[in-house]
């Protein structure tokens, strides 16, 4: 098995745990034909470079490794004029929409954020929101590194009382 040969078997064995940190429904048992289709399109040189530069970091230390040079600001309350970007997967945002009185909330999934953020009004302040805060912090850090100074992370004190529930 290739995973054992290249030393990733242990990581792959625990994949559902890691994906569960940031994803509602991670693909952990994909259909063989889908895997083979994606593998044919994959540039193995990318994997080889990644393996050459790889280092081990415990999953609970990934956030700590973002870099001390750029701090991601967290806010517990949004104020008028700020826009909350709900970066959760569309299914999650639809199941439990984030609704705050007097605050504009836009849905912009995490996988589209980096490409579409530059299209947003640069004069507005954006607060990234996801349930656990992991994806919002990672993406906020990335956007800050790219020079966007108008991004923070929205981490309300009580997610349930402010977010409400549609169930």
Coordinates of N, CA and C in Angstrom, one line a residue:
X1 N 0.8 -1.2 0.0 CA 0.0 0.0 0.0 C 0.9 1.2 0.0
X2 N 0.6 2.2 -0.9 CA 1.4 3.4 -1.0 C 1.4 4.2 0.3
X3 N 0.4 4.3 1.0 CA 0.3 5.1 2.2 C 1.4 4.6 3.2
X4 N 1.6 3.3 3.3 CA 2.6 2.7 4.2 C 4.0 3.0 3.6
X5 N 4.2 2.9 2.3 CA 5.5 3.1 1.7 C 6.0 4.5 1.9
X6 N 5.1 5.5 1.8 CA 5.5 6.9 1.9 C 5.3 7.5 3.3
X7 N 4.9 6.6 4.3 CA 4.8 7.1 5.6 C 3.6 7.9 6.0
X8 N 2.5 7.8 5.3 CA 1.3 8.5 5.6 C 0.2 7.7 6.1
X9 N 0.4 6.4 6.3 CA -0.7 5.5 6.7 C -1.3 5.9 8.1
X10 N -0.4 6.2 9.0 CA -0.9 6.6 10.3 C -1.8 7.9 10.2
X11 N -1.4 8.8 9.4 CA -2.2 10.0 9.2 C -3.5 9.7 8.6
X12 N -3.5 8.9 7.5 CA -4.7 8.5 6.8 C -5.6 7.7 7.7
X13 N -5.1 6.9 8.5 CA -5.9 6.1 9.5 C -6.8 7.0 10.4
X14 N -6.2 8.2 10.7 CA -6.9 9.1 11.6 C -7.6 10.2 10.9
X15 N -7.6 10.2 9.6 CA -8.2 11.3 8.8 C -9.6 11.7 9.2
X16 N -10.5 10.9 9.6 CA -11.8 11.4 10.0 C -11.8 12.3 11.2
X17 N -10.9 12.0 12.1 CA -10.7 12.9 13.3 C -10.2 14.3 12.8
X18 N -9.2 14.3 12.0 CA -8.7 15.6 11.6 C -9.7 16.4 10.7
X19 N -10.4 15.7 9.8 CA -11.4 16.4 9.0 C -12.5 16.8 9.8
X20 N -12.8 16.1 10.9 CA -14.0 16.5 11.7 C -13.7 17.8 12.4
X21 N -12.5 18.2 12.5 CA -12.2 19.5 13.2 C -12.7 20.6 12.4
X22 N -12.7 20.5 11.0 CA -13.0 21.6 10.2 C -14.1 21.4 9.2
X23 N -14.7 20.2 9.1 CA -15.6 19.8 8.1 C -16.8 19.1 8.7
X24 N -18.0 19.4 8.2 CA -19.2 18.7 8.7 C -19.3 17.3 8.1
X25 N -19.1 17.1 6.9 CA -19.2 15.8 6.2 C -18.0 15.5 5.4
X26 N -16.8 15.2 6.0 CA -15.7 14.9 5.2 C -15.8 13.6 4.4
X27 N -15.2 13.5 3.3 CA -15.2 12.3 2.5 C -14.2 11.4 3.0
X28 N -14.6 10.3 3.7 CA -13.7 9.4 4.3 C -13.7 8.0 3.6
X29 N -14.8 7.8 2.9 CA -14.9 6.5 2.1 C -15.4 6.8 0.7
X30 N -14.5 7.4 0.0 CA -14.9 7.8 -1.4 C -15.0 6.6 -2.3
X31 N -15.7 6.7 -3.4 CA -15.9 5.7 -4.4 C -14.6 5.5 -5.1
X32 N -14.2 4.3 -5.4 CA -12.9 4.0 -6.1 C -12.8 4.8 -7.4
X33 N -13.9 4.8 -8.2 CA -13.8 5.5 -9.5 C -13.5 7.0 -9.4
X34 N -14.0 7.6 -8.3 CA -13.8 9.0 -8.0 C -12.3 9.3 -7.7
X35 N -11.8 8.4 -6.9 CA -10.4 8.5 -6.5 C -9.5 8.3 -7.7
X36 N -9.8 7.3 -8.5 CA -8.9 7.1 -9.7 C -9.0 8.2 -10.7
X37 N -10.2 8.8 -10.8 CA -10.4 10.0 -11.7 C -9.5 11.2 -11.2
X38 N -9.6 11.4 -9.9 CA -8.8 12.5 -9.4 C -7.3 12.3 -9.4
X39 N -6.9 11.0 -9.2 CA -5.5 10.7 -9.2 C -4.9 10.9 -10.6
X40 N -5.7 10.6 -11.6 CA -5.2 10.8 -13.0 C -4.9 12.3 -13.3
X41 N -5.6 13.2 -12.6 CA -5.4 14.6 -12.8 C -4.3 15.2 -11.9
X42 N -3.8 14.4 -11.0 CA -2.9 14.9 -10.0 C -1.5 15.0 -10.5
X43 N -0.8 16.1 -10.2 CA 0.6 16.3 -10.6 C 1.5 15.7 -9.5
X44 N 2.1 14.6 -9.7 CA 2.8 13.9 -8.7 C 4.0 14.7 -8.2
X45 N 4.5 15.6 -9.0 CA 5.6 16.5 -8.7 C 5.3 17.3 -7.5
X46 N 4.0 17.7 -7.4 CA 3.5 18.5 -6.3 C 3.6 17.7 -5.0
X47 N 3.2 16.5 -5.0 CA 3.3 15.6 -3.9 C 4.8 15.4 -3.5
X48 N 5.6 15.1 -4.5 CA 7.0 14.9 -4.2 C 7.7 16.1 -3.5
X49 N 7.4 17.3 -4.0 CA 7.9 18.5 -3.3 C 7.4 18.7 -1.9
X50 N 6.1 18.3 -1.7 CA 5.5 18.4 -0.4 C 6.2 17.5 0.6
X51 N 6.4 16.3 0.1 CA 7.1 15.3 1.0 C 8.5 15.7 1.3
X52 N 9.2 16.3 0.4 CA 10.6 16.7 0.6 C 10.6 17.8 1.7
X53 N 9.6 18.6 1.7 CA 9.5 19.8 2.7 C 8.7 19.5 3.9
X54 N 8.2 18.3 4.0 CA 7.3 17.9 5.1 C 7.9 18.0 6.5
X55 N 7.1 18.3 7.5 CA 7.5 18.2 8.9 C 6.3 17.9 9.7
X56 N 6.5 17.2 10.8 CA 5.3 16.8 11.6 C 5.0 17.9 12.6
X57 N 3.7 18.1 12.6 CA 3.1 19.0 13.6 C 1.8 18.4 14.1
X58 N 1.7 18.3 15.4 CA 0.5 17.8 16.0 C -0.7 18.6 15.6
X59 N -1.9 18.0 15.3 CA -3.0 18.8 14.8 C -3.4 19.9 15.8
X60 N -3.3 19.6 17.0 CA -3.7 20.7 18.0 C -2.7 21.8 18.1
X61 N -1.6 21.7 17.4 CA -0.6 22.8 17.3 C -0.6 23.6 16.0
X62 N -1.4 23.2 15.1 CA -1.4 23.8 13.8 C -1.8 25.3 13.9
X63 N -2.8 25.6 14.6 CA -3.2 27.0 14.8 C -2.1 27.8 15.4
X64 N -1.3 27.2 16.4 CA -0.2 27.9 17.1 C 0.9 28.2 16.1
X65 N 1.0 27.5 15.0 CA 2.1 27.6 14.1 C 1.8 28.7 13.0
X66 N 0.7 29.3 13.1 CA 0.4 30.3 12.0 C 1.4 31.4 11.9
X67 N 2.0 31.7 13.0 CA 3.0 32.8 12.9 C 2.8 33.9 13.9
X68 N 3.8 34.2 14.6 CA 3.7 35.2 15.7 C 3.7 36.6 15.1
X69 N 4.2 36.7 13.8 CA 4.3 38.0 13.2 C 3.0 38.7 12.9
X70 N 2.0 37.9 12.6 CA 0.7 38.5 12.2 C -0.4 37.9 13.2
X71 N -1.0 38.7 14.0 CA -2.0 38.3 14.9 C -3.4 38.5 14.3
X72 N -4.2 37.5 14.5 CA -5.5 37.5 14.1 C -6.4 38.0 15.2
X73 N -7.1 39.1 15.0 CA -8.0 39.6 16.0 C -9.3 38.9 16.1
X74 N -9.8 38.6 17.3 CA -11.1 37.9 17.5 C -12.0 39.0 18.1
X75 N -13.2 39.0 17.7 CA -14.2 39.9 18.3 C -15.4 39.0 18.7
X76 N -16.0 39.4 19.8 CA -17.1 38.6 20.4 C -18.5 39.3 19.9
X77 N -18.4 40.5 19.5 CA -19.6 41.2 19.1 C -19.4 42.0 17.8
X78 N -20.3 41.9 16.9 CA -20.2 42.7 15.7 C -20.9 44.0 15.9
X79 N -20.4 45.1 15.2 CA -21.0 46.4 15.4 C -21.6 46.8 14.0
X80 N -22.5 47.8 14.1 CA -23.1 48.3 12.8 C -22.0 48.7 11.8
X81 N -22.2 48.3 10.6 CA -21.2 48.6 9.6 C -20.3 47.5 9.2
X82 N -20.1 46.6 10.2 CA -19.2 45.4 9.9 C -20.1 44.4 9.2
X83 N -19.4 43.5 8.5 CA -20.1 42.5 7.7 C -19.6 41.1 8.2
X84 N -20.5 40.3 8.6 CA -20.0 38.9 9.0 C -20.1 38.1 7.8
X85 N -18.9 37.4 7.5 CA -18.9 36.5 6.4 C -19.0 35.1 7.0
X86 N -20.1 34.4 6.7 CA -20.3 33.1 7.2 C -19.6 32.1 6.2
X87 N -18.4 31.6 6.6 CA -17.6 30.8 5.7 C -17.9 29.3 5.8
X88 N -18.9 28.9 6.5 CA -19.2 27.5 6.7 C -19.6 26.9 5.3
X89 N -19.6 25.6 5.2 CA -20.1 25.0 4.0 C -21.6 25.4 3.8
X90 N -22.0 25.6 2.6 CA -23.4 26.0 2.3 C -24.5 25.2 3.0
X91 N -24.3 23.9 3.1 CA -25.2 23.0 3.8 C -25.4 23.4 5.3
X92 N -24.2 23.7 5.9 CA -24.3 24.1 7.4 C -24.9 25.4 7.5
X93 N -24.6 26.4 6.7 CA -25.1 27.7 6.7 C -26.7 27.7 6.5
X94 N -27.1 26.8 5.7 CA -28.5 26.7 5.4 C -29.2 26.0 6.6
X95 N -28.6 24.9 7.1 CA -29.2 24.2 8.3 C -29.4 25.1 9.5
X96 N -28.4 25.9 9.8 CA -28.4 26.8 10.9 C -27.9 28.2 10.5
X97 N -28.8 28.9 9.9 CA -28.3 30.3 9.4 C -27.9 31.2 10.6
X98 N -26.9 32.0 10.4 CA -26.5 32.9 11.4 C -27.3 34.2 11.1
X99 N -28.0 34.6 12.1 CA -28.9 35.8 12.0 C -28.6 36.7 13.2
X100 N -28.2 37.9 13.0 CA -28.0 38.8 14.0 C -28.7 40.1 13.8
X101 N -29.4 40.6 14.7 CA -30.2 41.8 14.6 C -29.3 43.0 14.2
X102 N -29.6 43.7 13.1 CA -28.9 44.9 12.8 C -27.5 44.7 12.2
X103 N -27.1 43.4 12.0 CA -25.8 43.1 11.4 C -25.9 42.4 10.1
X104 N -25.2 42.9 9.1 CA -25.2 42.2 7.8 C -24.4 40.9 7.8
X105 N -25.1 39.9 7.4 CA -24.4 38.6 7.3 C -24.4 38.1 5.9
X106 N -23.3 37.8 5.3 CA -23.2 37.2 4.0 C -22.6 35.8 4.0
X107 N -23.1 35.0 3.2 CA -22.6 33.6 3.1 C -21.5 33.6 2.0
X108 N -20.3 33.2 2.3 CA -19.2 33.0 1.4 C -18.4 31.8 1.8
X109 N -18.7 30.6 1.2 CA -18.0 29.4 1.7 C -16.5 29.5 1.7
X110 N -15.9 28.9 2.7 CA -14.4 28.9 2.9 C -13.7 28.6 1.6
X111 N -14.2 27.7 0.8 CA -13.5 27.2 -0.4 C -13.5 28.3 -1.5
X112 N -14.3 29.3 -1.4 CA -14.4 30.4 -2.3 C -13.8 31.7 -1.8
X113 N -13.5 31.7 -0.5 CA -13.2 33.0 0.2 C -11.9 33.6 -0.4
X114 N -10.8 32.9 -0.6 CA -9.6 33.5 -1.0 C -9.7 34.2 -2.4
X115 N -10.5 33.5 -3.3 CA -10.7 34.1 -4.7 C -11.6 35.2 -4.7
X116 N -12.7 35.2 -3.8 CA -13.7 36.2 -3.9 C -13.5 37.4 -3.0
X117 N -12.6 37.3 -2.0 CA -12.5 38.3 -1.0 C -12.0 39.6 -1.6
X118 N -11.2 39.6 -2.6 CA -10.7 40.8 -3.3 C -11.8 41.5 -4.0
X119 N -12.9 40.9 -4.3 CA -14.1 41.5 -5.0 C -14.9 42.3 -4.0
X120 N -14.7 42.1 -2.7 CA -15.5 42.8 -1.7 C -15.1 44.2 -1.5
X121 N -15.9 45.0 -0.9 CA -15.6 46.4 -0.7 C -14.4 46.5 0.3
X122 N -13.3 47.0 -0.1 CA -12.1 47.1 0.7 C -12.3 48.1 1.9
X123 N -13.3 49.0 1.8 CA -13.5 50.0 2.9 C -14.4 49.4 4.0
X124 N -14.8 48.2 3.9 CA -15.7 47.6 5.0 C -14.9 46.7 5.8
X125 N -15.3 46.4 7.0 CA -14.7 45.5 7.9 C -15.4 44.2 7.9
X126 N -14.7 43.1 7.7 CA -15.3 41.7 7.5 C -14.8 40.9 8.7
X127 N -15.8 40.2 9.3 CA -15.6 39.3 10.4 C -15.9 37.9 9.9
X128 N -14.9 37.0 9.9 CA -15.1 35.6 9.4 C -15.7 34.8 10.5
X129 N -16.7 33.9 10.1 CA -17.4 33.1 11.1 C -17.5 31.6 10.6
X130 N -17.1 30.7 11.5 CA -17.4 29.3 11.3 C -17.7 28.7 12.7
X131 N -18.3 27.6 12.8 CA -18.7 27.0 14.1 C -17.6 26.9 15.1
X132 N -16.5 26.3 14.7 CA -15.4 26.0 15.6 C -14.3 27.1 15.7
X133 N -14.3 27.9 14.7 CA -13.3 29.0 14.7 C -12.0 28.6 14.0
X134 N -11.8 27.4 13.7 CA -10.6 26.9 13.1 C -10.4 27.5 11.7
X135 N -11.4 27.2 10.8 CA -11.4 27.7 9.4 C -11.3 29.2 9.4
X136 N -12.1 29.9 10.2 CA -12.1 31.3 10.1 C -10.8 31.9 10.5
X137 N -10.1 31.3 11.5 CA -8.8 31.8 11.9 C -7.8 31.6 10.9
X138 N -7.8 30.4 10.3 CA -6.8 30.0 9.2 C -7.0 31.0 8.0
X139 N -8.2 31.2 7.6 CA -8.5 32.1 6.5 C -8.2 33.5 6.8
X140 N -8.5 34.0 8.0 CA -8.2 35.3 8.3 C -6.7 35.6 8.3
X141 N -5.9 34.6 8.9 CA -4.5 34.7 8.9 C -4.0 34.8 7.4
X142 N -4.5 34.0 6.6 CA -4.0 34.0 5.2 C -4.3 35.3 4.5
X143 N -5.5 35.9 4.7 CA -5.9 37.1 4.1 C -5.1 38.3 4.7
X144 N -4.8 38.2 6.0 CA -3.9 39.3 6.6 C -2.5 39.2 5.9
X145 N -2.0 38.0 5.7 CA -0.7 37.8 5.1 C -0.7 38.3 3.7
X146 N -1.8 38.3 3.0 CA -1.9 38.9 1.7 C -2.1 40.4 1.7
X147 N -2.2 41.0 2.8 CA -2.3 42.4 2.9 C -3.6 43.0 3.2
X148 N -4.6 42.2 3.3 CA -6.0 42.6 3.6 C -6.0 43.0 5.1
X149 N -6.2 44.2 5.4 CA -6.2 44.6 6.9 C -7.6 44.7 7.4
X150 N -8.6 44.4 6.6 CA -10.0 44.6 7.0 C -10.7 43.3 7.3
X151 N -10.0 42.4 8.0 CA -10.5 41.1 8.3 C -10.2 40.7 9.8
X152 N -11.2 40.2 10.4 CA -11.1 39.7 11.8 C -11.9 38.4 11.9
X153 N -11.9 37.8 13.1 CA -12.6 36.6 13.3 C -13.8 36.9 14.3
X154 N -14.9 36.4 13.9 CA -16.1 36.6 14.8 C -16.3 35.3 15.6
X155 N -16.1 35.5 16.9 CA -16.2 34.4 17.9 C -17.1 34.8 19.0
X156 N -18.4 34.7 18.8 CA -19.4 35.2 19.9 C -19.2 34.4 21.1
X157 N -19.5 35.0 22.3 CA -19.3 34.4 23.6 C -20.2 33.1 23.7
X158 N -21.4 33.3 23.1 CA -22.4 32.1 23.1 C -22.9 31.9 21.7
X159 N -22.3 31.0 21.0 CA -22.8 30.7 19.7 C -24.3 30.4 19.6
X160 N -24.8 29.6 20.5 CA -26.2 29.2 20.4 C -27.1 30.4 20.6
X161 N -26.9 31.2 21.6 CA -27.8 32.3 21.9 C -27.8 33.4 20.8
X162 N -26.6 33.6 20.2 CA -26.6 34.7 19.1 C -26.9 34.1 17.8
X163 N -26.5 32.9 17.5 CA -26.8 32.4 16.1 C -28.2 31.9 15.9
X164 N -28.8 31.5 17.0 CA -30.2 31.0 16.8 C -30.1 29.6 16.2
X165 N -31.2 29.0 16.0 CA -31.3 27.7 15.4 C -32.6 27.6 14.6
X166 N -32.4 27.0 13.4 CA -33.6 26.9 12.5 C -34.3 25.5 12.7
X167 N -33.7 24.7 13.6 CA -34.3 23.4 13.8 C -35.4 23.4 14.9

